[in-house]
Coordinates of C-alpha atoms in Angstrom, one line a residue:
Chain A
M1 CA 33.0 -32.9 -82.4
N2 CA 36.0 -33.8 -80.2
A3 CA 39.9 -32.8 -80.9
E4 CA 40.4 -36.5 -82.1
A5 CA 37.6 -36.6 -84.4
E6 CA 38.4 -33.1 -85.8
G7 CA 42.0 -34.1 -86.5
F8 CA 40.8 -37.0 -88.4
A9 CA 38.6 -35.0 -90.4
R10 CA 41.3 -32.7 -91.1
F11 CA 43.5 -35.3 -92.3
V12 CA 40.9 -36.9 -94.7
E13 CA 39.8 -33.8 -96.0
T14 CA 43.2 -32.5 -96.8
R15 CA 45.1 -36.0 -97.8
E16 CA 42.1 -38.1 -99.4
R17 CA 42.7 -36.8 -103.0
A18 CA 46.4 -37.5 -102.8
L19 CA 45.8 -41.0 -101.3
Q20 CA 43.0 -41.7 -104.2
R21 CA 45.5 -40.6 -106.9
S22 CA 48.1 -42.9 -105.6
A23 CA 45.6 -45.6 -105.2
W24 CA 44.7 -45.2 -108.9
L25 CA 48.3 -45.5 -109.8
L26 CA 48.5 -48.8 -107.9
T27 CA 45.3 -50.5 -108.9
G28 CA 44.4 -48.7 -112.5
D29 CA 40.8 -48.4 -111.4
W30 CA 38.9 -45.5 -109.7
G31 CA 36.3 -47.7 -107.9
L32 CA 39.0 -49.9 -106.6
A33 CA 40.9 -46.9 -105.7
E34 CA 38.3 -45.4 -103.6
D35 CA 37.5 -48.6 -102.0
L36 CA 41.4 -49.0 -100.9
V37 CA 41.3 -45.5 -99.5
Q38 CA 38.1 -45.8 -97.7
T39 CA 39.3 -49.3 -96.3
A40 CA 42.4 -48.0 -95.2
L41 CA 41.0 -45.0 -93.5
T42 CA 38.6 -47.1 -91.8
R43 CA 40.8 -49.4 -90.4
S44 CA 42.8 -46.4 -89.3
W45 CA 40.2 -44.4 -87.4
P46 CA 39.7 -46.7 -84.4
R47 CA 43.4 -46.2 -83.8
W48 CA 43.6 -42.7 -84.7
E49 CA 44.6 -41.6 -81.2
L50 CA 47.3 -44.0 -81.0
I51 CA 48.4 -43.2 -84.6
R52 CA 48.3 -39.5 -83.8
R53 CA 51.0 -39.7 -81.5
R54 CA 53.4 -41.1 -84.1
D55 CA 55.4 -38.6 -86.0
D56 CA 53.5 -39.1 -89.3
P57 CA 49.9 -40.5 -89.6
E58 CA 50.4 -40.5 -93.4
I59 CA 53.1 -43.3 -93.1
Y60 CA 50.6 -45.3 -91.2
V61 CA 47.5 -44.8 -93.4
R62 CA 49.7 -45.4 -96.6
R63 CA 51.1 -48.7 -95.1
V64 CA 47.6 -49.9 -94.4
L65 CA 46.7 -48.9 -97.9
L66 CA 49.7 -50.8 -99.5
N67 CA 49.2 -53.9 -97.2
T68 CA 45.3 -53.9 -98.2
W69 CA 46.3 -53.6 -101.9
R70 CA 48.8 -56.4 -101.7
T71 CA 46.1 -58.4 -100.1
W72 CA 43.5 -57.6 -102.5
S73 CA 45.8 -58.2 -105.5
R74 CA 46.3 -61.7 -104.5
R75 CA 42.6 -62.4 -104.0
R76 CA 40.5 -60.0 -106.4
W77 CA 40.1 -59.3 -110.0
R78 CA 42.1 -56.6 -111.2
G79 CA 39.4 -54.4 -112.9
E80 CA 39.0 -53.4 -116.6
R81 CA 41.9 -52.4 -118.6
A82 CA 42.0 -50.1 -121.4
S83 CA 42.5 -51.8 -124.6
A84 CA 45.7 -51.4 -126.8
A85 CA 43.5 -49.3 -129.2
I86 CA 44.0 -45.8 -128.7
P87 CA 41.2 -43.5 -130.1
D88 CA 42.0 -42.2 -133.7
G89 CA 43.2 -38.7 -134.2
A90 CA 44.8 -37.4 -130.9
A91 CA 45.2 -33.6 -130.6
P92 CA 46.9 -31.6 -128.0
G93 CA 44.7 -30.9 -124.9
D94 CA 42.2 -33.3 -126.2
V95 CA 40.5 -36.0 -124.2
A96 CA 42.2 -38.5 -126.4
T97 CA 45.6 -37.4 -125.4
E98 CA 44.8 -37.6 -121.7
V99 CA 43.3 -41.1 -122.4
A100 CA 46.3 -42.0 -124.4
V101 CA 48.8 -40.9 -121.5
R102 CA 46.6 -42.6 -118.9
V103 CA 46.7 -46.0 -121.2
A104 CA 50.5 -45.8 -121.4
V105 CA 51.4 -44.9 -117.7
R106 CA 49.0 -47.5 -116.7
G107 CA 50.3 -50.4 -119.0
A108 CA 53.8 -49.4 -118.1
L109 CA 53.3 -49.5 -114.4
E110 CA 51.4 -53.1 -114.8
S111 CA 54.7 -54.5 -116.3
L112 CA 56.2 -53.9 -112.8
T113 CA 56.2 -56.1 -110.0
A114 CA 54.1 -54.9 -107.0
R115 CA 57.2 -53.7 -105.0
Q116 CA 58.7 -51.8 -107.9
R117 CA 55.2 -50.2 -108.5
A118 CA 54.5 -49.3 -104.9
V119 CA 58.3 -47.9 -104.5
L120 CA 57.9 -45.9 -107.9
V121 CA 54.6 -44.4 -106.7
L122 CA 55.7 -43.4 -103.3
R123 CA 59.0 -42.1 -104.3
I124 CA 58.5 -40.3 -107.5
F125 CA 54.7 -39.6 -107.5
D126 CA 54.1 -39.0 -103.8
D127 CA 57.5 -37.3 -103.6
M128 CA 58.5 -39.3 -100.3
S129 CA 61.9 -39.7 -99.0
E130 CA 63.7 -43.1 -99.3
A131 CA 63.3 -43.2 -95.4
Q132 CA 59.7 -42.6 -95.5
V133 CA 59.3 -45.2 -98.5
A134 CA 61.3 -47.6 -96.3
Q135 CA 58.8 -47.0 -93.3
V136 CA 55.7 -47.4 -95.4
L137 CA 56.9 -50.6 -96.9
D138 CA 58.5 -51.9 -93.7
C139 CA 62.0 -52.4 -95.6
A140 CA 65.5 -51.4 -95.5
V141 CA 66.5 -48.1 -97.2
G142 CA 69.0 -50.0 -99.5
T143 CA 66.0 -52.1 -100.8
V144 CA 64.2 -49.0 -101.7
K145 CA 67.1 -47.7 -103.7
S146 CA 67.7 -50.8 -105.4
T147 CA 63.8 -51.6 -106.2
L148 CA 63.5 -48.1 -107.7
S149 CA 66.6 -48.4 -110.0
Q150 CA 65.0 -51.7 -111.1
A151 CA 61.9 -50.1 -111.8
L152 CA 63.3 -47.0 -113.6
A153 CA 65.5 -49.4 -115.8
K154 CA 62.5 -51.3 -116.8
L155 CA 60.5 -48.2 -117.8
R156 CA 63.3 -46.6 -119.5
E157 CA 62.7 -49.6 -122.0
D158 CA 58.7 -49.4 -122.1
P159 CA 57.9 -48.6 -125.6
R160 CA 54.5 -47.3 -124.2
L161 CA 56.6 -44.5 -122.3
A162 CA 59.2 -44.0 -125.1
E163 CA 57.2 -41.7 -127.3
L164 CA 56.0 -39.6 -124.4
M165 CA 59.6 -39.2 -122.8
T166 CA 62.9 -38.0 -123.8
F167 CA 65.9 -39.6 -122.1
D168 CA 69.5 -38.4 -121.6
A169 CA 72.1 -40.0 -124.1
R170 CA 74.1 -42.5 -122.0
Chain B
M1 CA 65.2 -35.0 -109.1
Q2 CA 66.7 -36.6 -112.4
D3 CA 65.3 -35.7 -115.7
M4 CA 63.7 -38.8 -116.2
E5 CA 62.1 -39.1 -112.8
A6 CA 60.7 -35.6 -113.4
Q7 CA 59.1 -36.6 -116.7
L8 CA 57.7 -39.7 -115.2
R9 CA 56.2 -37.8 -112.1
M10 CA 54.7 -35.3 -114.8
L11 CA 52.9 -38.3 -116.7
M12 CA 51.7 -39.9 -113.6
N13 CA 50.2 -36.7 -112.5
I14 CA 48.5 -36.3 -115.8
A15 CA 47.6 -40.1 -115.9
A16 CA 46.1 -39.9 -112.3
G17 CA 44.1 -36.8 -112.8
D18 CA 41.2 -36.2 -110.3
P19 CA 39.3 -38.7 -108.4
P20 CA 35.8 -38.9 -109.4
R21 CA 34.4 -38.8 -106.0
R22 CA 35.5 -37.8 -102.8
V23 CA 36.1 -39.8 -99.4
D24 CA 34.3 -38.1 -96.4
P25 CA 35.4 -38.3 -92.9
D26 CA 31.8 -39.0 -91.9
S27 CA 31.2 -41.8 -94.0
V28 CA 34.5 -43.3 -92.9
R29 CA 33.7 -43.0 -89.2
R30 CA 30.2 -44.5 -90.0
A31 CA 31.9 -47.4 -91.8
A32 CA 34.2 -48.0 -88.9
R33 CA 31.1 -47.9 -86.3
R34 CA 29.5 -50.4 -88.4
R35 CA 32.3 -52.6 -88.4
S36 CA 32.5 -52.8 -84.6
A37 CA 28.6 -52.9 -84.2
V38 CA 28.6 -56.1 -86.4
H39 CA 31.1 -57.6 -84.2
L40 CA 29.2 -56.5 -81.2
A41 CA 25.8 -57.5 -82.3
A42 CA 27.2 -61.0 -83.2
A43 CA 28.7 -61.6 -79.6
A44 CA 25.6 -60.2 -77.9
A45 CA 23.2 -62.4 -79.9
I46 CA 25.1 -65.7 -78.9
M47 CA 24.9 -64.3 -75.2
I48 CA 21.2 -63.8 -75.4
L49 CA 20.5 -67.1 -77.1
G50 CA 22.5 -68.8 -74.7
G51 CA 24.4 -70.6 -77.4
A52 CA 21.3 -72.6 -78.6
G53 CA 22.7 -72.4 -82.0
V54 CA 19.8 -70.7 -83.7
A55 CA 20.9 -68.7 -86.7
L56 CA 19.9 -65.2 -86.9
A57 CA 17.7 -64.4 -90.0
S58 CA 17.6 -60.8 -91.4
Q59 CA 15.0 -61.3 -94.3
S60 CA 11.6 -60.0 -93.8
S61 CA 8.4 -61.7 -94.8
G62 CA 8.2 -60.2 -98.3
P63 CA 10.8 -59.5 -100.9
A64 CA 13.6 -57.4 -99.4
A65 CA 15.1 -54.4 -100.8
P66 CA 18.5 -55.2 -102.5
V67 CA 21.5 -55.0 -100.3
T68 CA 23.2 -52.0 -100.9
G69 CA 26.1 -51.9 -98.4
G70 CA 26.4 -48.2 -97.3
Q71 CA 25.1 -46.5 -100.3
P72 CA 23.9 -42.8 -100.0
A73 CA 20.6 -42.0 -98.9
G74 CA 19.4 -40.3 -102.1
P75 CA 19.2 -41.0 -105.6
P76 CA 22.0 -40.2 -108.0
R77 CA 23.1 -36.7 -108.3
Y78 CA 23.2 -37.0 -111.9
Y79 CA 21.6 -38.8 -114.8
I80 CA 22.3 -39.2 -118.5
V81 CA 19.5 -38.9 -121.1
Q82 CA 19.7 -39.2 -124.9
S83 CA 16.8 -38.0 -127.1
F84 CA 15.8 -38.7 -130.7
S85 CA 16.4 -36.0 -133.0
S86 CA 15.5 -35.3 -136.6
A87 CA 19.2 -36.1 -137.6
G88 CA 19.0 -39.5 -135.7
L89 CA 20.5 -40.1 -132.6
S90 CA 21.3 -36.9 -130.6
Q91 CA 24.6 -36.7 -128.3
P92 CA 23.4 -37.6 -124.5
T93 CA 23.5 -35.2 -122.1
V94 CA 24.2 -35.3 -118.2
R95 CA 21.6 -33.5 -116.1
A96 CA 21.4 -32.6 -112.3
T97 CA 18.7 -34.9 -110.7
A98 CA 17.5 -31.7 -108.5
T99 CA 17.0 -29.2 -111.1
G100 CA 17.4 -30.9 -114.5
A101 CA 20.3 -28.4 -115.6
V102 CA 22.2 -29.6 -118.1
T103 CA 25.9 -30.1 -116.9
S104 CA 27.6 -31.6 -119.8
A105 CA 27.6 -34.0 -122.8
V106 CA 28.6 -37.4 -123.1
R107 CA 30.6 -38.2 -126.3
C108 CA 32.5 -41.2 -127.8
P109 CA 36.3 -41.1 -127.5
W110 CA 36.3 -42.6 -131.0
R111 CA 37.6 -40.3 -133.6
R112 CA 35.8 -41.4 -136.7
P113 CA 33.0 -39.7 -138.3
G114 CA 29.5 -41.4 -138.0
V115 CA 30.1 -42.2 -134.5
A116 CA 26.9 -42.3 -131.8
V117 CA 26.2 -43.6 -128.5
T118 CA 23.7 -46.5 -128.9
A119 CA 23.5 -47.8 -125.2
I120 CA 24.2 -46.7 -121.6
A121 CA 24.7 -49.0 -118.8
P122 CA 25.7 -47.8 -115.2
A123 CA 28.2 -49.3 -112.6
R124 CA 29.2 -48.0 -109.1
N125 CA 30.6 -44.8 -108.2
M126 CA 28.8 -42.9 -110.9
S127 CA 30.7 -44.9 -113.7
F128 CA 29.2 -45.9 -116.9
F129 CA 29.6 -48.1 -119.8
I130 CA 28.7 -46.9 -123.3
A131 CA 28.3 -48.4 -126.6
C132 CA 29.5 -46.3 -129.5
Q133 CA 28.5 -47.3 -133.0
R134 CA 30.0 -46.4 -136.1
T135 CA 28.1 -45.8 -139.2
A136 CA 29.5 -45.1 -142.6
K137 CA 28.0 -44.3 -146.0
T138 CA 28.5 -47.0 -148.7
G139 CA 26.8 -46.4 -152.0
G140 CA 25.0 -43.5 -150.6
K141 CA 23.5 -45.7 -148.0
P142 CA 24.2 -45.8 -144.1
V143 CA 26.2 -49.0 -143.3
I144 CA 26.8 -50.0 -139.5
K145 CA 30.5 -51.0 -139.3
G146 CA 30.8 -52.1 -135.9
T147 CA 30.8 -51.0 -132.2
R148 CA 33.2 -50.1 -129.4
I149 CA 32.5 -50.2 -125.6
F150 CA 33.9 -47.4 -123.4
R151 CA 33.9 -46.7 -119.8
F152 CA 33.7 -43.4 -118.2
W153 CA 32.9 -41.4 -114.7
I154 CA 31.0 -38.6 -113.9
S155 CA 32.6 -35.9 -111.5
R156 CA 31.1 -34.2 -108.6
S157 CA 30.4 -31.3 -111.1
G158 CA 28.5 -33.5 -113.6
R159 CA 31.0 -33.8 -116.1
P160 CA 32.2 -37.1 -117.8
A161 CA 35.8 -37.8 -117.2
H162 CA 38.3 -40.6 -117.4
Y163 CA 37.2 -42.1 -120.4
S164 CA 38.9 -45.7 -121.6
A165 CA 38.4 -48.2 -124.0
V166 CA 36.9 -51.5 -122.4
R167 CA 39.3 -54.5 -122.8
G168 CA 37.4 -56.9 -125.3
G169 CA 34.9 -54.1 -126.0
E170 CA 35.8 -53.8 -129.8
L171 CA 33.0 -55.5 -131.7
P172 CA 33.6 -55.0 -135.4
G173 CA 30.6 -55.9 -137.6
L174 CA 28.1 -56.0 -134.7
Q175 CA 25.3 -53.7 -133.5
V176 CA 24.6 -53.7 -129.8
I177 CA 20.9 -53.4 -129.1
E178 CA 21.1 -53.8 -125.2
L179 CA 23.9 -53.2 -122.8
A180 CA 24.4 -54.2 -119.0
A181 CA 27.0 -54.1 -116.5
A182 CA 27.7 -55.6 -113.1
R183 CA 27.7 -53.2 -110.6
D184 CA 31.3 -53.7 -109.7
G185 CA 32.4 -53.1 -113.4
S186 CA 33.9 -56.6 -113.7
K187 CA 31.8 -57.9 -116.5
I188 CA 29.5 -56.3 -119.1
A189 CA 26.9 -57.9 -121.3
V190 CA 25.6 -57.1 -124.6
A191 CA 22.8 -58.4 -126.7
T192 CA 24.2 -58.1 -130.3
V193 CA 23.0 -58.9 -133.9
P194 CA 25.3 -58.5 -137.2
A195 CA 25.4 -54.8 -138.4
V196 CA 23.9 -55.8 -141.6
T197 CA 20.6 -56.7 -139.8
Q198 CA 17.6 -54.4 -140.8
S199 CA 14.6 -56.3 -138.9
P200 CA 14.3 -57.6 -135.3
A201 CA 16.4 -60.5 -135.3
P202 CA 17.4 -62.7 -132.5
A203 CA 20.5 -61.5 -130.4
D204 CA 23.4 -63.2 -129.2
I205 CA 24.5 -62.6 -125.6
V206 CA 28.0 -61.7 -125.0
V207 CA 29.5 -61.5 -121.5
I208 CA 32.7 -59.5 -121.7
S209 CA 35.3 -59.8 -118.7
T210 CA 36.7 -56.3 -118.4
A211 CA 39.8 -57.3 -116.7
T212 CA 41.0 -59.8 -119.4
G213 CA 38.6 -59.1 -122.5
A214 CA 37.7 -62.7 -122.6
H215 CA 34.1 -63.1 -124.5
A216 CA 31.5 -65.7 -123.3
V217 CA 28.8 -66.1 -126.1
W218 CA 25.3 -67.6 -126.0
H219 CA 23.5 -68.1 -129.2
P220 CA 19.7 -68.6 -129.7
A221 CA 18.8 -72.4 -130.5
P222 CA 18.3 -73.3 -134.0
K223 CA 14.4 -72.9 -134.7
V224 CA 13.2 -76.5 -135.0
A225 CA 9.7 -77.1 -136.2
G226 CA 7.4 -78.5 -133.5
K227 CA 9.9 -77.2 -130.6
V228 CA 9.5 -74.4 -128.1
W229 CA 12.0 -71.4 -129.0
Y230 CA 12.8 -68.1 -127.4
G231 CA 15.2 -65.4 -127.8
A232 CA 16.4 -63.1 -125.0
H233 CA 16.0 -59.3 -124.1
S234 CA 16.0 -57.0 -121.1
I235 CA 19.3 -58.3 -119.7
S236 CA 20.6 -57.4 -116.5
L237 CA 23.8 -58.7 -114.6
T238 CA 24.1 -59.1 -110.6
G239 CA 26.5 -57.1 -108.7
N240 CA 29.7 -59.2 -109.5
G241 CA 28.6 -60.3 -112.8
G242 CA 28.0 -63.9 -111.7
E243 CA 24.7 -64.3 -113.0
L244 CA 23.1 -62.9 -116.2
V245 CA 19.1 -62.6 -116.2
F246 CA 16.9 -62.1 -119.1
L247 CA 13.3 -62.1 -120.3
A248 CA 12.0 -64.7 -122.8
Q249 CA 8.9 -65.3 -124.6
P250 CA 8.7 -69.0 -125.4
R251 CA 6.8 -69.7 -128.9
C252 CA 6.2 -72.8 -130.6
V253 CA 8.0 -73.0 -134.1
R254 CA 5.3 -74.2 -136.5
G255 CA 5.9 -76.4 -139.4
T256 CA 4.1 -78.8 -141.7
N257 CA 3.7 -81.9 -140.6
A258 CA 5.5 -81.0 -137.4
P259 CA 4.1 -82.5 -134.0
P260 CA 1.9 -80.3 -131.9
C261 CA 3.8 -78.0 -129.5
K262 CA 2.4 -76.3 -126.4
V263 CA 3.6 -73.4 -124.6
N264 CA 1.9 -72.1 -121.5
G265 CA 2.9 -69.9 -118.7
G266 CA 3.4 -66.8 -120.9
E267 CA 6.6 -65.0 -120.4
E268 CA 9.7 -66.1 -118.4
V269 CA 12.7 -64.7 -116.4
R270 CA 15.5 -66.8 -116.9
A271 CA 19.3 -67.0 -115.7
L272 CA 22.6 -67.9 -117.2
S273 CA 25.8 -68.1 -115.6
P274 CA 28.9 -66.6 -117.2
A275 CA 31.1 -69.1 -115.4
D276 CA 29.9 -71.5 -117.9
R277 CA 31.5 -69.6 -120.8
G278 CA 28.8 -69.4 -123.2
G279 CA 26.6 -71.9 -125.1
Q280 CA 22.8 -71.7 -126.1
I281 CA 20.4 -69.5 -124.4
T282 CA 18.2 -72.4 -123.9
S283 CA 20.5 -73.8 -121.4
S284 CA 19.3 -71.1 -119.0
R285 CA 17.6 -71.9 -115.9
L286 CA 14.0 -70.7 -115.2
L287 CA 13.5 -68.0 -112.4
L288 CA 10.0 -67.0 -113.0
K289 CA 7.0 -67.9 -115.0
Q290 CA 4.5 -65.0 -115.5
A291 CA 1.5 -67.4 -115.2
R292 CA 2.6 -67.7 -111.5
I293 CA 2.2 -64.1 -110.7
M294 CA -0.1 -62.5 -113.2
R295 CA -2.6 -63.1 -116.1
T296 CA -0.9 -64.1 -119.4
S297 CA -3.6 -62.9 -122.1
L298 CA -3.5 -59.3 -121.4
D299 CA -0.8 -58.3 -119.2
Y300 CA 3.1 -58.3 -120.4
I301 CA 6.2 -58.2 -118.5
N302 CA 8.3 -55.5 -120.5
A303 CA 11.5 -55.4 -118.2
A304 CA 13.3 -57.7 -115.7
L305 CA 16.1 -56.5 -113.5
I306 CA 18.1 -58.5 -111.0
S307 CA 19.3 -56.8 -107.9
P308 CA 23.1 -56.6 -107.2
D309 CA 23.0 -59.1 -104.7
G310 CA 20.6 -61.3 -106.9
S311 CA 18.0 -61.7 -104.4
T312 CA 15.2 -59.5 -106.2
L313 CA 13.8 -59.3 -109.6
T314 CA 12.2 -56.2 -110.3
L315 CA 9.4 -56.1 -113.1
A316 CA 8.0 -53.6 -115.3
V317 CA 4.5 -54.9 -116.2
V318 CA 2.0 -53.5 -118.5
G319 CA -1.7 -54.3 -119.0
S320 CA -5.0 -53.2 -120.2
G321 CA -6.7 -54.1 -116.7
Q322 CA -10.2 -55.8 -116.4
G323 CA -12.3 -53.4 -118.5
L324 CA -12.0 -50.3 -120.6
G325 CA -10.1 -47.5 -119.0
S326 CA -8.2 -50.0 -116.9
G327 CA -4.8 -49.6 -118.5
F328 CA -1.9 -49.6 -116.1
V329 CA 2.0 -49.6 -115.8
R330 CA 3.3 -51.4 -112.6
I331 CA 6.7 -51.8 -111.0
E332 CA 6.8 -55.2 -108.9
Q333 CA 9.3 -56.9 -106.9
V334 CA 9.6 -60.6 -106.7
P335 CA 12.2 -62.9 -104.6
A336 CA 14.5 -64.7 -107.4
S337 CA 14.4 -67.7 -105.4
T338 CA 10.7 -68.2 -105.4
G339 CA 9.4 -66.1 -108.3
T340 CA 6.1 -65.8 -106.5
R341 CA 4.5 -63.2 -104.1
P342 CA 5.1 -59.8 -105.9
R343 CA 5.3 -56.5 -103.9
I344 CA 3.9 -53.6 -105.8
V345 CA 6.5 -50.9 -105.7
Y346 CA 4.5 -48.3 -108.1
Q347 CA 1.4 -48.3 -110.0
M348 CA 0.3 -45.9 -112.7
N349 CA -3.3 -46.1 -113.8
T350 CA -3.3 -45.1 -117.5
G351 CA -6.9 -45.3 -118.4
N352 CA -7.5 -46.4 -121.9
G353 CA -4.4 -48.2 -123.2
F354 CA -0.8 -47.2 -122.0
L355 CA 2.6 -45.8 -123.4
Y356 CA 5.7 -47.8 -122.2
R357 CA 9.2 -46.5 -123.2
M358 CA 11.7 -47.5 -120.8
F359 CA 12.7 -48.7 -117.5
G360 CA 16.0 -48.8 -115.5
S361 CA 17.8 -48.8 -112.1
D362 CA 21.0 -47.4 -110.7
A363 CA 23.9 -49.5 -110.4
S364 CA 22.6 -50.0 -106.7
G365 CA 19.4 -51.5 -107.7
R366 CA 17.7 -48.9 -105.4
F367 CA 16.4 -46.1 -107.5
F368 CA 14.2 -46.6 -110.9
L369 CA 13.9 -44.6 -113.7
L370 CA 10.5 -45.0 -115.7
D371 CA 9.2 -43.5 -118.9
A372 CA 5.8 -44.4 -119.2
G373 CA 2.1 -43.0 -119.2
P374 CA -1.4 -42.9 -120.8
S375 CA -1.8 -43.0 -124.6
S376 CA -1.7 -39.3 -124.7
G377 CA 1.7 -39.1 -123.7
S378 CA 4.4 -40.7 -121.4
V379 CA 6.0 -39.1 -118.3
N380 CA 9.7 -39.4 -117.5
G381 CA 10.7 -39.6 -114.0
W382 CA 11.9 -41.7 -110.9
I383 CA 10.2 -43.7 -108.6
D384 CA 10.5 -42.4 -104.8
H385 CA 8.4 -44.3 -102.2
G386 CA 5.6 -45.1 -104.7
Q387 CA 5.6 -41.7 -106.4
L388 CA 6.8 -40.9 -109.5
V389 CA 9.0 -37.7 -109.3
R390 CA 9.4 -36.1 -112.5
L391 CA 12.6 -35.6 -114.3
K392 CA 13.5 -33.1 -117.2
P393 CA 12.7 -33.4 -119.9
A394 CA 9.2 -34.2 -118.7
A395 CA 7.9 -35.4 -121.9
G396 CA 8.9 -38.7 -122.4
E397 CA 8.1 -39.6 -126.1
N398 CA 11.2 -38.1 -127.3
L399 CA 13.7 -40.1 -125.1
R400 CA 15.7 -42.8 -126.5
A401 CA 17.9 -43.9 -123.5
E402 CA 18.3 -42.8 -119.8
S403 CA 20.5 -44.0 -117.2
W404 CA 21.9 -43.1 -113.7

């Protein structure tokens, strides 16, 4: 295996889990998330040598992933969604609790616009800087800041998250 | 990071969990090579043919194997099996295909007493849909209260994870007697009867969109004396849920003074389009008549599965053969477009009579499970290039359901 292929393999092995988790937060569906990541990596591999010379290949791959997601969202089905009925009798550490959190978070994220969801996932979940998020989304840093503020304001009012979070008094 | 952002990050971390499958670099490079190979082959073909405008055909002369689009070479790593027990339905277990070792159990995330899995259907990426039925005691007698449909994935270590309730999957007052899923998970189909039904009854077919929860319902036509009537069983969906295929056994409805009615051709494989949003099962279109490919008097089609790409019907056929000791169980494939010229995938000679319990496939439509055998006992296994490879538990009589 040459150096380029080794580098790509190393990137995939170390980053595919994180990419899939981000993709799940965007799509709400594991099958779709895996397809999204597979597609983004498949499109990136032929340009890997060029990408490698950039500062951060992760930015490029995430940009391809986000653009692909936006294209698919306009065209495709959105996958199955959990019903509003949460299984009875949730208990700490139980699978029902995990399901309840997953249902609440997924539902809350669905209430955001595509851009708000993307900024939230990249900035909060993936812990990218505002500058990095702006590079991925190809927008200004100011846009990232204002979009994040709008997303957080919306989530602060979301009843699905209200039971799971505590907010500071304002 | 602000407090709210920290809490949000924690919740997103819990919600995202662990991906059920890994993306591996070799599969990415292969996929990238295929993309460029398709483009190069198309360009080369045009050059070779000198622009004669002849379309290249990729089909063989017989029924083609279902399109898989980059699937793994071997069978699924795990399968789910549910046995009968003295207490009724046992909890399904997940077993490793290679060793038969039990890796975990499947349970219904429905926290009420009297809940059990009654049907299992596979979708892509080792995800499964399950029908969970709740039974309660009323006046000392068990009464079925209803059914809910859930979805989950099997992780690389063989453990079910990421359970979620399927939108539209709450079916109060109904029993689910069959469950099928589109490979992409966009639609599921259930054959349902009212919960109070005790004896075999004609089922409604309900196709549920998992994205919206919308139901499309097909009812059996009313039985009219002197007319042909049929119900539906052995349901399956194409990969994107665009078509639902089922088996039908047309019968004449008899009645005093009713005009004579004639049924010939034996069993039929028929198709419905979920885009029609429901109606009567008799609005289905005919794909295959049994008489075109086998004898109708002594042989039976027990199951019919449509491949994900809709090109191929795979049939589980049983029969007594031409003479004593000629019983058989046979798996055949037929093009869905013609319904003729079957290709035998597997045949088991069962001697005098046969036992047949179950037939199914994985979501790719390439790997088949079969539980069948001679009258003395059935064998549980999967079909590998014309051979039945045994799965545990080997004795098939006690199996109620199996899926992978």
